[in-house]
Coordinates of C-alpha atoms in Angstrom, one line a residue:
Q15 CA -205.3 -10.8 131.2
Q16 CA -203.5 -8.8 133.9
L17 CA -203.9 -8.3 137.6
R18 CA -202.7 -5.0 139.2
V19 CA -200.9 -5.6 142.4
I20 CA -200.5 -2.6 144.7
G21 CA -200.6 -0.3 141.7
R22 CA -197.3 -1.6 140.3
T23 CA -196.1 -4.4 138.2
P24 CA -198.9 -6.5 136.7
L25 CA -199.1 -10.2 137.0
K26 CA -199.8 -11.7 133.6
S27 CA -201.9 -14.8 133.0
S28 CA -198.8 -16.4 131.4
F29 CA -197.0 -16.2 134.8
A30 CA -195.3 -19.6 135.1
S31 CA -195.5 -21.8 138.2
W32 CA -191.8 -21.2 139.0
S33 CA -192.5 -17.5 138.9
A34 CA -195.1 -17.8 141.6
K35 CA -192.7 -19.7 143.8
N36 CA -189.8 -17.2 143.1
S37 CA -192.2 -14.2 143.8
V38 CA -193.0 -15.6 147.3
V39 CA -189.4 -16.3 148.0
T40 CA -188.4 -12.8 146.8
I41 CA -191.1 -11.3 149.1
K42 CA -189.6 -13.2 152.0
D43 CA -186.0 -12.2 151.1
A44 CA -187.1 -8.5 150.9
G45 CA -187.8 -8.6 154.6
W46 CA -191.5 -8.7 154.8
N47 CA -191.5 -10.3 158.2
E48 CA -193.5 -7.6 159.9
P49 CA -197.1 -8.4 160.9
M50 CA -199.2 -8.9 157.8
G51 CA -200.4 -5.6 156.5
A52 CA -203.0 -5.0 153.8
Q53 CA -200.4 -4.6 151.1
R54 CA -198.7 -7.9 151.9
R55 CA -202.1 -9.7 152.2
D56 CA -203.0 -8.3 148.8
V57 CA -199.8 -9.6 147.2
L58 CA -200.1 -13.0 148.8
H59 CA -203.8 -13.2 147.8
H60 CA -203.0 -12.6 144.1
L61 CA -200.0 -15.0 144.2
G62 CA -202.4 -17.5 145.8
L63 CA -204.9 -17.1 143.0
R64 CA -202.1 -17.6 140.4
V65 CA -200.8 -20.7 142.2
L66 CA -204.4 -22.0 142.2
E67 CA -204.3 -21.7 138.4
V68 CA -200.9 -23.5 138.0
Q69 CA -201.1 -25.9 140.9
R70 CA -201.0 -29.0 138.7
Q71 CA -197.7 -27.7 137.2
L72 CA -195.9 -27.2 140.5
K73 CA -192.9 -29.5 140.9
P74 CA -191.7 -30.7 144.3
R75 CA -188.9 -28.0 144.5
E76 CA -191.5 -25.3 143.9
V77 CA -193.9 -26.6 146.5
A78 CA -191.2 -27.0 149.1
S79 CA -189.6 -23.6 148.4
T80 CA -192.9 -21.7 148.5
L81 CA -194.0 -23.4 151.7
W82 CA -190.5 -22.5 153.2
A83 CA -190.9 -18.9 152.2
L84 CA -194.5 -18.8 153.7
G85 CA -193.2 -20.3 156.9
S86 CA -190.5 -17.7 157.0
L87 CA -193.1 -15.0 156.6
N88 CA -195.1 -16.4 159.5
V89 CA -198.2 -16.8 157.3
V90 CA -201.1 -18.1 159.4
V91 CA -202.9 -21.2 158.1
G92 CA -206.7 -21.0 157.6
R93 CA -206.6 -17.4 156.3
N94 CA -204.4 -18.0 153.3
K95 CA -205.6 -19.8 150.2
L96 CA -202.0 -20.1 149.0
V97 CA -201.1 -22.4 152.0
D98 CA -204.2 -24.5 151.3
V99 CA -203.4 -25.0 147.6
L100 CA -199.8 -25.9 148.4
T101 CA -200.6 -28.4 151.1
R102 CA -203.1 -30.1 148.7
R103 CA -200.4 -30.2 146.0
L104 CA -197.9 -31.5 148.6
L105 CA -199.9 -34.7 148.9
E106 CA -199.4 -35.3 145.2
V107 CA -195.7 -34.4 144.8
G108 CA -194.4 -35.1 148.3
P109 CA -193.3 -38.6 147.6
D110 CA -190.8 -37.1 145.1
F111 CA -189.2 -34.8 147.6
S112 CA -185.4 -34.8 148.1
P113 CA -184.2 -34.9 151.7
L114 CA -183.7 -31.1 151.7
Q115 CA -187.2 -30.5 150.3
L116 CA -188.7 -32.8 152.8
A117 CA -186.9 -31.2 155.8
S118 CA -187.7 -27.7 154.5
T119 CA -191.4 -28.6 154.1
L120 CA -191.6 -30.1 157.5
W121 CA -190.0 -27.0 159.0
A122 CA -192.4 -24.7 157.0
L123 CA -195.5 -26.6 158.1
A124 CA -194.4 -26.5 161.7
R125 CA -194.0 -22.7 161.4
I126 CA -197.3 -22.3 159.6
H127 CA -199.4 -24.7 161.6
G128 CA -197.6 -24.8 164.9
R129 CA -199.6 -27.0 167.3
S130 CA -202.9 -26.6 165.5
S131 CA -204.5 -29.6 164.1
H132 CA -202.8 -31.1 161.0
D133 CA -204.1 -33.2 158.1
A134 CA -203.5 -36.7 159.3
G135 CA -202.9 -38.0 155.8
L136 CA -200.4 -35.3 155.1
L137 CA -198.4 -35.9 158.2
Q138 CA -198.5 -39.7 157.6
M139 CA -197.2 -39.3 154.1
L140 CA -194.4 -36.9 155.3
S141 CA -193.5 -39.3 158.1
F142 CA -193.3 -42.2 155.8
R143 CA -191.1 -40.2 153.4
V144 CA -188.8 -39.3 156.3
L145 CA -188.4 -43.0 157.1
V146 CA -187.5 -43.7 153.5
K147 CA -185.1 -40.7 153.0
A148 CA -183.6 -40.7 156.5
P149 CA -180.4 -42.5 155.5
F150 CA -179.7 -39.6 153.1
F151 CA -180.4 -36.7 155.5
N152 CA -177.5 -34.5 156.5
A153 CA -177.2 -33.1 160.0
Q154 CA -179.1 -29.9 159.2
E155 CA -182.0 -31.8 157.6
I156 CA -182.2 -34.1 160.6
A157 CA -182.2 -31.2 163.0
N158 CA -184.9 -29.3 161.1
S159 CA -187.1 -32.4 160.8
L160 CA -186.8 -33.3 164.5
W161 CA -187.6 -29.6 165.4
A162 CA -190.6 -29.7 163.1
F163 CA -192.0 -32.9 164.5
A164 CA -191.4 -31.7 168.1
K165 CA -193.2 -28.4 167.3
M166 CA -196.2 -30.1 165.7
E167 CA -196.5 -32.7 168.5
A168 CA -196.1 -30.3 171.4

């Protein structure tokens, strides 16, 4: 089975979970930071559908990296199935996050959600993980986490 995306390279059904994460990161690195146009929405929609299919296979690093890329792309929550799938998976794999993955995820969620309402269970789990992992945070991870909490609380 193949999905045609913007008339170019097909996404095959064998597309691995790490490929979905790498595709979103590549889109971010390609400079797709302009307001979301139809082409970008189409690509993210198809990646979201694929992530939905492989969500149980996503490891902590893949979840954190994909959310970070979406945060960098200024994706708006509520209109993107990819964000919804990843935040659900985050509840399952978040306890296994490294300090970097945790700080990156907090930063991404603050960018994606801003001051909008957050899932209380998700924030509670992430806050607890910060308490557990804080002794291992470096200066950048501390700064990113504090910024994220400040943005989400403001």
